[in-house]
Coordinates of C-alpha atoms and ligand atoms in Angstrom, one line a residue:
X58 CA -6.7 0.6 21.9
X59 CA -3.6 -1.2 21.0
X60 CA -3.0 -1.2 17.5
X61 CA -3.3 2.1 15.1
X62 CA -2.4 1.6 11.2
X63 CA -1.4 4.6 9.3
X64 CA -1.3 4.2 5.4
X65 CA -0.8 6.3 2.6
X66 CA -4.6 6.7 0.8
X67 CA -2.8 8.1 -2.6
X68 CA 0.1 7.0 -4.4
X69 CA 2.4 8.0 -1.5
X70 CA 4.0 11.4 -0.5
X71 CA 0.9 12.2 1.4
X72 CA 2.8 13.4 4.8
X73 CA 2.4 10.2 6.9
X74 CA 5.6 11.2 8.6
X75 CA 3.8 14.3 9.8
X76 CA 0.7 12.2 11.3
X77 CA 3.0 9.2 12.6
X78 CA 4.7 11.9 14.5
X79 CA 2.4 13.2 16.3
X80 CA 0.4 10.2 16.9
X81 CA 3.7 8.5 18.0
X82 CA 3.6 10.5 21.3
X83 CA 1.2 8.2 22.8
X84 CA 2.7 5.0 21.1
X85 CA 5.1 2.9 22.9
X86 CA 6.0 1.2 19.5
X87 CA 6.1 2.7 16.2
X88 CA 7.0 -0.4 13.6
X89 CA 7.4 0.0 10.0
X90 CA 6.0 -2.9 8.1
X91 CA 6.9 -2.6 4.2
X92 CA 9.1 -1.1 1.5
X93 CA 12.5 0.2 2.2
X94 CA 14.6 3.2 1.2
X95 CA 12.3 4.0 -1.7
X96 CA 10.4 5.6 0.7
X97 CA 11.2 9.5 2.0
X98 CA 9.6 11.2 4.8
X99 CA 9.7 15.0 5.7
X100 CA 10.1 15.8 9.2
X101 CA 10.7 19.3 10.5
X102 CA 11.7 19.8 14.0
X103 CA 14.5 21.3 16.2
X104 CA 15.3 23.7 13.2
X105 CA 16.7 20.0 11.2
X106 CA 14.9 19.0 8.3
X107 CA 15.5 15.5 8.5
X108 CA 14.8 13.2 5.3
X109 CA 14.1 9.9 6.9
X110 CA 13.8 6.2 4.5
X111 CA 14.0 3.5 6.8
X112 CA 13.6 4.5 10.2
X113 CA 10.0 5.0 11.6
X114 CA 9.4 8.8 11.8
X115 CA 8.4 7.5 15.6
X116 CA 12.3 7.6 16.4
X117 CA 11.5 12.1 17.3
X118 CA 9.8 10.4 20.2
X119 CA 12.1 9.2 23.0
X120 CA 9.3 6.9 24.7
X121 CA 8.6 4.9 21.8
X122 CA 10.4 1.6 20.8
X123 CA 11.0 2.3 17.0
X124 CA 10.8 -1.5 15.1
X125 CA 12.2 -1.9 11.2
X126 CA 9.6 -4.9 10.4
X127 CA 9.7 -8.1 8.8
X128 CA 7.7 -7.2 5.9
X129 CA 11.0 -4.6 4.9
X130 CA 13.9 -4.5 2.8
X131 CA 16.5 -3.3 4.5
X132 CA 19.4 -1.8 2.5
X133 CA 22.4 -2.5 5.5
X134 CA 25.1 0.4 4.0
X135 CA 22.0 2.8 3.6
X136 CA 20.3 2.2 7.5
X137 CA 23.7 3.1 8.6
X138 CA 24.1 6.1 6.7
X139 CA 20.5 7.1 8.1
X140 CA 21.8 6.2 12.0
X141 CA 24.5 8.3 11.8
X142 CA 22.2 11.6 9.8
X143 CA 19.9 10.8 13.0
X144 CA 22.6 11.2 15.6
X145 CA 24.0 14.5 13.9
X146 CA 21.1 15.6 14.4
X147 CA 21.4 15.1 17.9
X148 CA 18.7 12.4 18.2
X149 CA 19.5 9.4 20.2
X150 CA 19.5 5.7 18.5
X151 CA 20.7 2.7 20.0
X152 CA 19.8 -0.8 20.0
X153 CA 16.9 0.0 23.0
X154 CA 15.3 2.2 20.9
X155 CA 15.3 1.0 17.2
X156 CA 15.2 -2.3 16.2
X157 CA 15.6 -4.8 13.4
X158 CA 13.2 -7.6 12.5
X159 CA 15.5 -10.3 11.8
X160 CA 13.0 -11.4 9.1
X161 CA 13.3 -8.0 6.8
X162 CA 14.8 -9.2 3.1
X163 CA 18.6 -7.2 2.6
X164 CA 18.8 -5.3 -0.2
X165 CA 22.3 -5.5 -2.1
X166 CA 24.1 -3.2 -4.3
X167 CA 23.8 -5.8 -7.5
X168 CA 19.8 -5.5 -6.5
X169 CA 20.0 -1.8 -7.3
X170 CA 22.4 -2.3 -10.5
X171 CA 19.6 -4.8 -11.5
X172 CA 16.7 -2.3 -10.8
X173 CA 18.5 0.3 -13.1
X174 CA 19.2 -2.5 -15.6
X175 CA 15.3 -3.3 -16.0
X176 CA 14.3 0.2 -16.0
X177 CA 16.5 0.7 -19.1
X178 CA 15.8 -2.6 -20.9
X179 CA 11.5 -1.6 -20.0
X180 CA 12.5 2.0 -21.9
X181 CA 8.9 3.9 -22.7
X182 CA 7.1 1.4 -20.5
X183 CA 9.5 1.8 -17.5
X184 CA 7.8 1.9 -14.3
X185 CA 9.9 4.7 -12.9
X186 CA 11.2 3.1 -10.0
X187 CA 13.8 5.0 -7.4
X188 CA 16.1 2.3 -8.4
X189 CA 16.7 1.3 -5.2
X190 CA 16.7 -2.0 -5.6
X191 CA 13.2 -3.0 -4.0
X192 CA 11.8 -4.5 -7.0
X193 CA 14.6 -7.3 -7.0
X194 CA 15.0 -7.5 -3.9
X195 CA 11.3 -8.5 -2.9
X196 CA 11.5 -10.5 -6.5
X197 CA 14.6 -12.4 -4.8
X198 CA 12.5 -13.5 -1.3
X199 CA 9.5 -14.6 -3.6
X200 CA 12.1 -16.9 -5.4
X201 CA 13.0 -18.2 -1.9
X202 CA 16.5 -16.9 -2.3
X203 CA 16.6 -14.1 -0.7
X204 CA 19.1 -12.7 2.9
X205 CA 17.1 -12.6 5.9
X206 CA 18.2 -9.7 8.4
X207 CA 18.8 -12.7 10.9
X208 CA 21.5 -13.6 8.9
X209 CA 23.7 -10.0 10.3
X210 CA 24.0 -12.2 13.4
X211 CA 26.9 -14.2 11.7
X212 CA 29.1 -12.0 9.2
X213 CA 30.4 -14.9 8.0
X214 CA 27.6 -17.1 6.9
X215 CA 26.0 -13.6 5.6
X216 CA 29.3 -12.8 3.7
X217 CA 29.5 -16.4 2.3
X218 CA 25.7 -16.6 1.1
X219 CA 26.4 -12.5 0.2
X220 CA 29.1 -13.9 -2.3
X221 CA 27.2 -16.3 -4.1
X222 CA 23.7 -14.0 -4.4
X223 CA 26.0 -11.1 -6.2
X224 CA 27.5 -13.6 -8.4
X225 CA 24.2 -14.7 -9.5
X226 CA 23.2 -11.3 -9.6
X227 CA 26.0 -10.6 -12.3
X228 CA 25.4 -13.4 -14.5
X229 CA 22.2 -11.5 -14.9
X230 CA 23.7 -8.1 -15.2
X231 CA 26.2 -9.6 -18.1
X232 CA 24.3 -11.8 -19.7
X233 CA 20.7 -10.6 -19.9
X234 CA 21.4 -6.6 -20.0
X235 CA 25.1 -6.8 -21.7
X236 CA 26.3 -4.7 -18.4
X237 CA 29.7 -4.6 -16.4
X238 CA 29.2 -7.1 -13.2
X239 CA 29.8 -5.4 -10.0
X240 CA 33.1 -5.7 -8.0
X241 CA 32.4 -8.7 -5.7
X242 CA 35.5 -8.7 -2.9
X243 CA 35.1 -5.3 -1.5
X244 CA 31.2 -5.3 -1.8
X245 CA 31.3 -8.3 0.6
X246 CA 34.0 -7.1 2.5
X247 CA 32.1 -3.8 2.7
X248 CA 28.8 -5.7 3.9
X249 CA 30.6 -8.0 6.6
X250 CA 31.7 -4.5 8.5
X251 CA 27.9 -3.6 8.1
X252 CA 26.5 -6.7 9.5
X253 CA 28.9 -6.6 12.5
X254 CA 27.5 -2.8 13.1
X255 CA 23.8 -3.9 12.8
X256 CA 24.0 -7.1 14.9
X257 CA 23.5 -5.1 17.9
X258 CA 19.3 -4.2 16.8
X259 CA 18.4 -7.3 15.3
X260 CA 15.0 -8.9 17.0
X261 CA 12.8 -11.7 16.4
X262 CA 10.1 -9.3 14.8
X263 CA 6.6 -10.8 15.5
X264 CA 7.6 -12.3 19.1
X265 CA 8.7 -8.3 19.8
X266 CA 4.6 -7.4 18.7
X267 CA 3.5 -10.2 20.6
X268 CA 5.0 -9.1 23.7
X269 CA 4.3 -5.7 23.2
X270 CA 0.8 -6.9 22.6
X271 CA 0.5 -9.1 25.8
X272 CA 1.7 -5.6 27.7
X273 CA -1.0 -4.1 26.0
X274 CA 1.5 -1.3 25.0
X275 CA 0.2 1.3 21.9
X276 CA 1.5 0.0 19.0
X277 CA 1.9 2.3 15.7
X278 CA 2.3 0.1 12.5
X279 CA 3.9 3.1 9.7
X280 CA 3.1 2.1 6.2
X281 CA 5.5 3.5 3.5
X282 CA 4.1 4.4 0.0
X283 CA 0.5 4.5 -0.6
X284 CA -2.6 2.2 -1.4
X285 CA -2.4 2.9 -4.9
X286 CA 1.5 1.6 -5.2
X287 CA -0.2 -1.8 -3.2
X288 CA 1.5 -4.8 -5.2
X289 CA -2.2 -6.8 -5.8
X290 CA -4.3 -3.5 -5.0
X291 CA -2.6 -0.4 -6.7
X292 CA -2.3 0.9 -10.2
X293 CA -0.3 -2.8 -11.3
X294 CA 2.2 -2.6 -13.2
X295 CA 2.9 0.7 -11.9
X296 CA 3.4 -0.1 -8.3
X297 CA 5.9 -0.7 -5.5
X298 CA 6.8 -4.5 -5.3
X299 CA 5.8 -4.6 -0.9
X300 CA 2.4 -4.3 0.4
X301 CA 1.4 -0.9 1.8
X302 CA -2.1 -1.1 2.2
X303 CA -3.1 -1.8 5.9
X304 CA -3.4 -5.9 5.2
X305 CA 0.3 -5.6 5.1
X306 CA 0.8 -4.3 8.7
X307 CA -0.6 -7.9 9.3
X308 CA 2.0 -9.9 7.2
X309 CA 4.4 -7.4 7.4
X310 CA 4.3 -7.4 11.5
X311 CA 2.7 -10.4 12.3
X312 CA -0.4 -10.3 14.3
X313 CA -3.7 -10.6 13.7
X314 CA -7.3 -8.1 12.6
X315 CA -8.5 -8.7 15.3
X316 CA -5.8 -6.1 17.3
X317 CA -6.4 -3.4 15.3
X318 CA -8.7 -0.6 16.9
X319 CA -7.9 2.2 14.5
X320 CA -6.9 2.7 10.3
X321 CA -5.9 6.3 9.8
X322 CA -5.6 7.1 5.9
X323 CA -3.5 9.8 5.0
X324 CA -4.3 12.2 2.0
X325 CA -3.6 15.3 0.1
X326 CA -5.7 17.8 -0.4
X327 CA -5.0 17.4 -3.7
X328 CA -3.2 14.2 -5.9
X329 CA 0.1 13.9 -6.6
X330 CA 2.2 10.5 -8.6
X331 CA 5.7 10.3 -9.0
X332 CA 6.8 7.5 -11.3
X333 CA 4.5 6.6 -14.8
X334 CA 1.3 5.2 -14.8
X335 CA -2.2 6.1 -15.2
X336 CA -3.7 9.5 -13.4
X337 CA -7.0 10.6 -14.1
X338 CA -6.9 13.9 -12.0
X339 CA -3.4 14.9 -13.4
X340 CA -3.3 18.6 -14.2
X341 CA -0.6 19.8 -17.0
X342 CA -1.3 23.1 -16.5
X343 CA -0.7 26.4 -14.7
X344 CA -2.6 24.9 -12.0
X345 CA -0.4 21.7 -11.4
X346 CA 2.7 23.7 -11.9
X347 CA 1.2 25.8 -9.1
X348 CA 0.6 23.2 -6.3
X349 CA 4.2 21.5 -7.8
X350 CA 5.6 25.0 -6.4
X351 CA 3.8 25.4 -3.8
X352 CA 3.5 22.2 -2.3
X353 CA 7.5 21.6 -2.9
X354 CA 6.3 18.2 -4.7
X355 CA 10.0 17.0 -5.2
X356 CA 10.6 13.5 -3.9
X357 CA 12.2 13.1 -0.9
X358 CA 14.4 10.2 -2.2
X359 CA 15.2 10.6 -5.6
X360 CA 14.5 14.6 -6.5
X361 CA 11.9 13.9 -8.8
X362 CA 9.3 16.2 -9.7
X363 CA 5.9 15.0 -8.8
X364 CA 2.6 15.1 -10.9
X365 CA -0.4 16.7 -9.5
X366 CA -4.0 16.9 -9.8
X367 CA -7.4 17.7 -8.3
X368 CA -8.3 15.7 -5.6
X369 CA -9.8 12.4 -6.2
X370 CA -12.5 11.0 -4.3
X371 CA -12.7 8.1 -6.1
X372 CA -10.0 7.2 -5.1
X373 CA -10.5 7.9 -1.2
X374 CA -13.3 6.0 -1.6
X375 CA -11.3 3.2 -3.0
X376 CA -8.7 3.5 -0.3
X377 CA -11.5 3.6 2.8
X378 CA -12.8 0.3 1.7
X379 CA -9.3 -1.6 1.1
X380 CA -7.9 -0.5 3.7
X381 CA -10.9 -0.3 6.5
X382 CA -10.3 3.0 7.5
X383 CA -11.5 4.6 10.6
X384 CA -10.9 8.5 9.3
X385 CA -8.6 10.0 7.4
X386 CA -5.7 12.8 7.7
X387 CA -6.1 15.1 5.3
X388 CA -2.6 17.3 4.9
X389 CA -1.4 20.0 2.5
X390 CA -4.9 21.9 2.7
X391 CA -3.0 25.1 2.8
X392 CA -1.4 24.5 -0.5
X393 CA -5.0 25.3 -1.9
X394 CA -5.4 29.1 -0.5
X395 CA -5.7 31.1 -3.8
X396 CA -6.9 29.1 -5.9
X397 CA -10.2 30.8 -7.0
X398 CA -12.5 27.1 -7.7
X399 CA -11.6 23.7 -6.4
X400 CA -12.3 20.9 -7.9
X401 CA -13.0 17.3 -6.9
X402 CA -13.2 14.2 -8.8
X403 CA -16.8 12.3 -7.4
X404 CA -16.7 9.7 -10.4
X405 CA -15.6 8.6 -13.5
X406 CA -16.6 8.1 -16.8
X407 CA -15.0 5.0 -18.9
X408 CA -16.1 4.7 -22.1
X409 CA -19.0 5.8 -21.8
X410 CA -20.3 4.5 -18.3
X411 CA -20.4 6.1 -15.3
X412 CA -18.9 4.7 -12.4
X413 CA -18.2 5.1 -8.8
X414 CA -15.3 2.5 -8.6
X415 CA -12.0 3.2 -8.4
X416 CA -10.9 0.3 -11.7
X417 CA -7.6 -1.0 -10.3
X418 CA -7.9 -4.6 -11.4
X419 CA -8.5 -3.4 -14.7
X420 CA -5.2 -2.7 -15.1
X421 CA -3.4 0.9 -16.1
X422 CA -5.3 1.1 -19.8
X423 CA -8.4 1.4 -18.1
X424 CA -7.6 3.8 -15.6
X425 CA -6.1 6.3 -17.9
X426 CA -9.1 6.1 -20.3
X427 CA -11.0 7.2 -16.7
X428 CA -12.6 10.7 -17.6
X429 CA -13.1 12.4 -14.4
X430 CA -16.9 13.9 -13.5
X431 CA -15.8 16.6 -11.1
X432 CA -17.6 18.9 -8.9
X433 CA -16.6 22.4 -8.0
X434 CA -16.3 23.9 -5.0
X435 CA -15.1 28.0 -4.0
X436 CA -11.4 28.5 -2.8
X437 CA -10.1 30.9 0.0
X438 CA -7.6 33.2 -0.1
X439 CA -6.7 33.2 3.2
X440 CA -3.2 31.8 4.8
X441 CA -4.3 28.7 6.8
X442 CA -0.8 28.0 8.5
X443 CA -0.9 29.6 11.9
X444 CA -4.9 28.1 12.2
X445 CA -5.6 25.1 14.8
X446 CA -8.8 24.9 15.1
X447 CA -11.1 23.3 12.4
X448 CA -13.9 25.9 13.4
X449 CA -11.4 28.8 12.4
X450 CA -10.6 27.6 9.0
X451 CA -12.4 29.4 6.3
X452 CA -15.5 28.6 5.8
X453 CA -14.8 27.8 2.2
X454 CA -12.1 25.4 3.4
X455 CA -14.5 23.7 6.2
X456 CA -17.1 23.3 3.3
X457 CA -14.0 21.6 1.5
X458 CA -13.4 19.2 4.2
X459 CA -16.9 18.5 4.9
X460 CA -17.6 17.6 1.5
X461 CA -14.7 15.4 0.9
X462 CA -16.2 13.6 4.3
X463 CA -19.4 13.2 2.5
X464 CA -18.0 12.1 -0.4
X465 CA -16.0 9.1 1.3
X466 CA -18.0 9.0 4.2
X467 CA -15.2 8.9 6.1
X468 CA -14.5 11.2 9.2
X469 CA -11.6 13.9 8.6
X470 CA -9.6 13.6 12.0
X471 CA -5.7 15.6 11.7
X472 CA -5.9 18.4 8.6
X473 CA -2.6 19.4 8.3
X474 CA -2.0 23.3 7.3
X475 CA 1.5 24.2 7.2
X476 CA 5.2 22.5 6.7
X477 CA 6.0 22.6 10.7
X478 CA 5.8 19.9 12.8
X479 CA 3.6 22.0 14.8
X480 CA 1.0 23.3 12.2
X481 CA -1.9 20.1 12.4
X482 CA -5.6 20.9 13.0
X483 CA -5.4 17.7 15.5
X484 CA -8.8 15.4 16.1
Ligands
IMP94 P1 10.0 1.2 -6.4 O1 9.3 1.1 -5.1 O2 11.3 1.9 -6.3 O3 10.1 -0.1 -7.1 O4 9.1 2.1 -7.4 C1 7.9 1.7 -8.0 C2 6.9 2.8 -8.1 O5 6.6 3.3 -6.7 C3 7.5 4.1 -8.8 O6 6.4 4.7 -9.5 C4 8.0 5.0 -7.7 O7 8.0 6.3 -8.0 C5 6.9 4.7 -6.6 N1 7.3 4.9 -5.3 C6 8.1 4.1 -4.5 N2 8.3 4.7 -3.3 C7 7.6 5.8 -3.3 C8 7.3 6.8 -2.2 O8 7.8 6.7 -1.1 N3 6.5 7.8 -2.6 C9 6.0 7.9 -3.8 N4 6.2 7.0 -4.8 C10 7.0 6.0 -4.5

């Protein structure tokens, strides 16, 4: 069983880190294959809440080999603000246990004051990025100017070609968006000390899976965001600019299908968006204000507060074909106890027709004219949090669960039912 994908099956937030983490016990490598610091995830354990962006949540684990892939964007000054959080925390990273794929694209500070500077010019139709700087920076390696991690090796050479991409960068800044260009000398100064720290983790990424594959060791591939922020297969042009869906463990790793044994979609037991964009579920009501609070949907990264809504099946549905997947985590189920009826979207209705699809290459107008056929389904009251056992849940909740497998005809492996590490219903 060597290689296990986990991907978000929403539009991301769905508590990934929750499922990498336990699944991660048995992995021997836990590689992150796209985005960058955009992403957030939640772990809870040793009394730390730790808020993790670039480093595979695997890095809890102290067998597994943790791998920043090639498919990433790696902001250098962030990663080492993240190290040293992590070793506060009293968790151990070194070079043996986290690694850099020297093919990741670096994110640079001009990338992020570009970001911000597209949001603004885009105004109502901004995409409501987490101006990190991911956009440009993947823009940048698809223009085939872009830094390479592998470039970290030599401080110089990556100061040098450094220099030259932020004074690019701010000939954009000043003459396209009328802004102030960044300071140049101590940026570069600043990213030379960084390189020199980082050095020490660098890898040749897909030679690293291809040894780890020729030892058949367990290899975890993380996806960050969710299939619905996919570049070609999300909610375009309201997506992240990497591929999160599990094709892009493929490029973002390098190795082929034919490894992978097992695709494990996380979801929500409900819907939440952060960001603008079409979301037929949405609930702007007492009801979405309740899971909001409930749920603690506040991003990770930026503070935002996130949309919610019913669940969506159409969307599962959606994500269990593009993705492949084997079975599906379903997390957050006890932010539901209380609510008297349930509902969950089966299909939609666009003008007029009634369809099973899930429209993304249709673009955003087409999804938000989506009307939502739902069904309904009776809530619990109970607390699920101190429950492990699927059999003890509810049996409103089980009926909840077993629907939503009908409904995707996927199988519903981890349920998670509680903010602690601990608190999983596991397979
Ligand atoms: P970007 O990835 O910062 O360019 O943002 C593009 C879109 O993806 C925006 O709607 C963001 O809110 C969304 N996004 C990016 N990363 C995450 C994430 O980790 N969780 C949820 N949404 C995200």
């Amino acid at each position: 069983m060597p290689v296990t994908i986990v991907v978000g099956a929403q539009w991301g937030d769905e508590g990934k880190g929750r499922v990498v983490d336990d699944l991660a016990s048995r992995a021997n490598v836990v590689a992150r294959y796209n985005g960058g610091d955009n992403a957030g995830h939640t772990i809870v354990a040793e009394g730390h809440t730790l808020g993790l962006h670039l480093v595979p949540s695997g890095i809890l684990n102290p067998q597994a080999i943790c791998l920043i892939g090639g498919g990433t964007v790696i902001n250098p000054l962030r990663l080492l603000e993240e190290i040293a959080t992590l070793r506060n925390a009293g968790i151990e990273v070194t070079p043996e246990r986290l690694k850099i794929a020297a093919g990741a694209h670096l994110i640079l500070p001009t990338h992020r004051a570009l970001d911000g500077a597209q949001e603004l010019t885009l105004g109502e139709q901004a995409i409501g990025t987490t101006a990190r700087g991911i956009g440009p920076t993947y823009a940048d390696k698809a223009r085939r100017v872009g830094l390479r991690a592998a470039l970290l090796r030599d401080p110089d050479t990556f100061a040098t070609q450094a220099r030259t991409l932020i004074i690019t960068h701010n000939e954009r800044l000043i003459n396209l968006f009328q802004l102030k260009p960044q300071l140049v000398g101590p940026q570069v100064e600043q990213l030379r000390d960084a390189a020199a720290q980082l050095t020490p983790y660098l890898v040749d990424g897909a030679a690293f899976i291809t040894d780890a594959l020729a030892e058949n060791k367990e290899i975890l591939c993380e996806g960050a965001q969710g299939t619905l922020l996919d570049l070609d297969h999300g909610t375009y042009p309201f997506v992240t600019s990497s591929s999160p869906i599990a094709g892009g463990a493929l490029t973002g790793l390098g190795f082929g299908p034919k490894e992978v044994t097992r695709v494990v979609g996380v979801a929500k037991a409900y819907t939440t968006r952060v960001g603008a964009g079409a979301f037929p579920t949405e609930l702007l009501d007492a009801t979405g204000d309740r899971l909001r609070d409930i749920g603690h949907e506040y991003g990770v990264t930026t503070g935002r507060p996130r949309r919610c809504g019913w669940l969506d099946t159409v969307i599962l549905r959606y994500a269990a074909q593009v993705n492949g997947l084997t079975e599906i985590a379903l997390t957050k189920l006890d932010v539901l106890s209380g609510i008297p009826t349930l509902k969950i979207a089966v299909a939609y209705e666009i003008n007029g027709a009634i369809t099973p699809h899930f429209p993304a290459e249709w673009g955003n107008e087409i999804i938000a004219a989506a009307k939502p056929i739902y069904e309904e389904l009776p809530g619990w009251e109970a607390d699920l949090r101190a429950i492990r056992r699927r059999e003890d849940l509810p049996t409103e909740a089980q009926a909840y669960v077993a629907r939503i497998e009908a409904l995707v005809a996927t199988r519903i492996s981890f349920i998670g039912v509680g903010p602690e590490r601990e608190s999983l219903i596991l397979p």
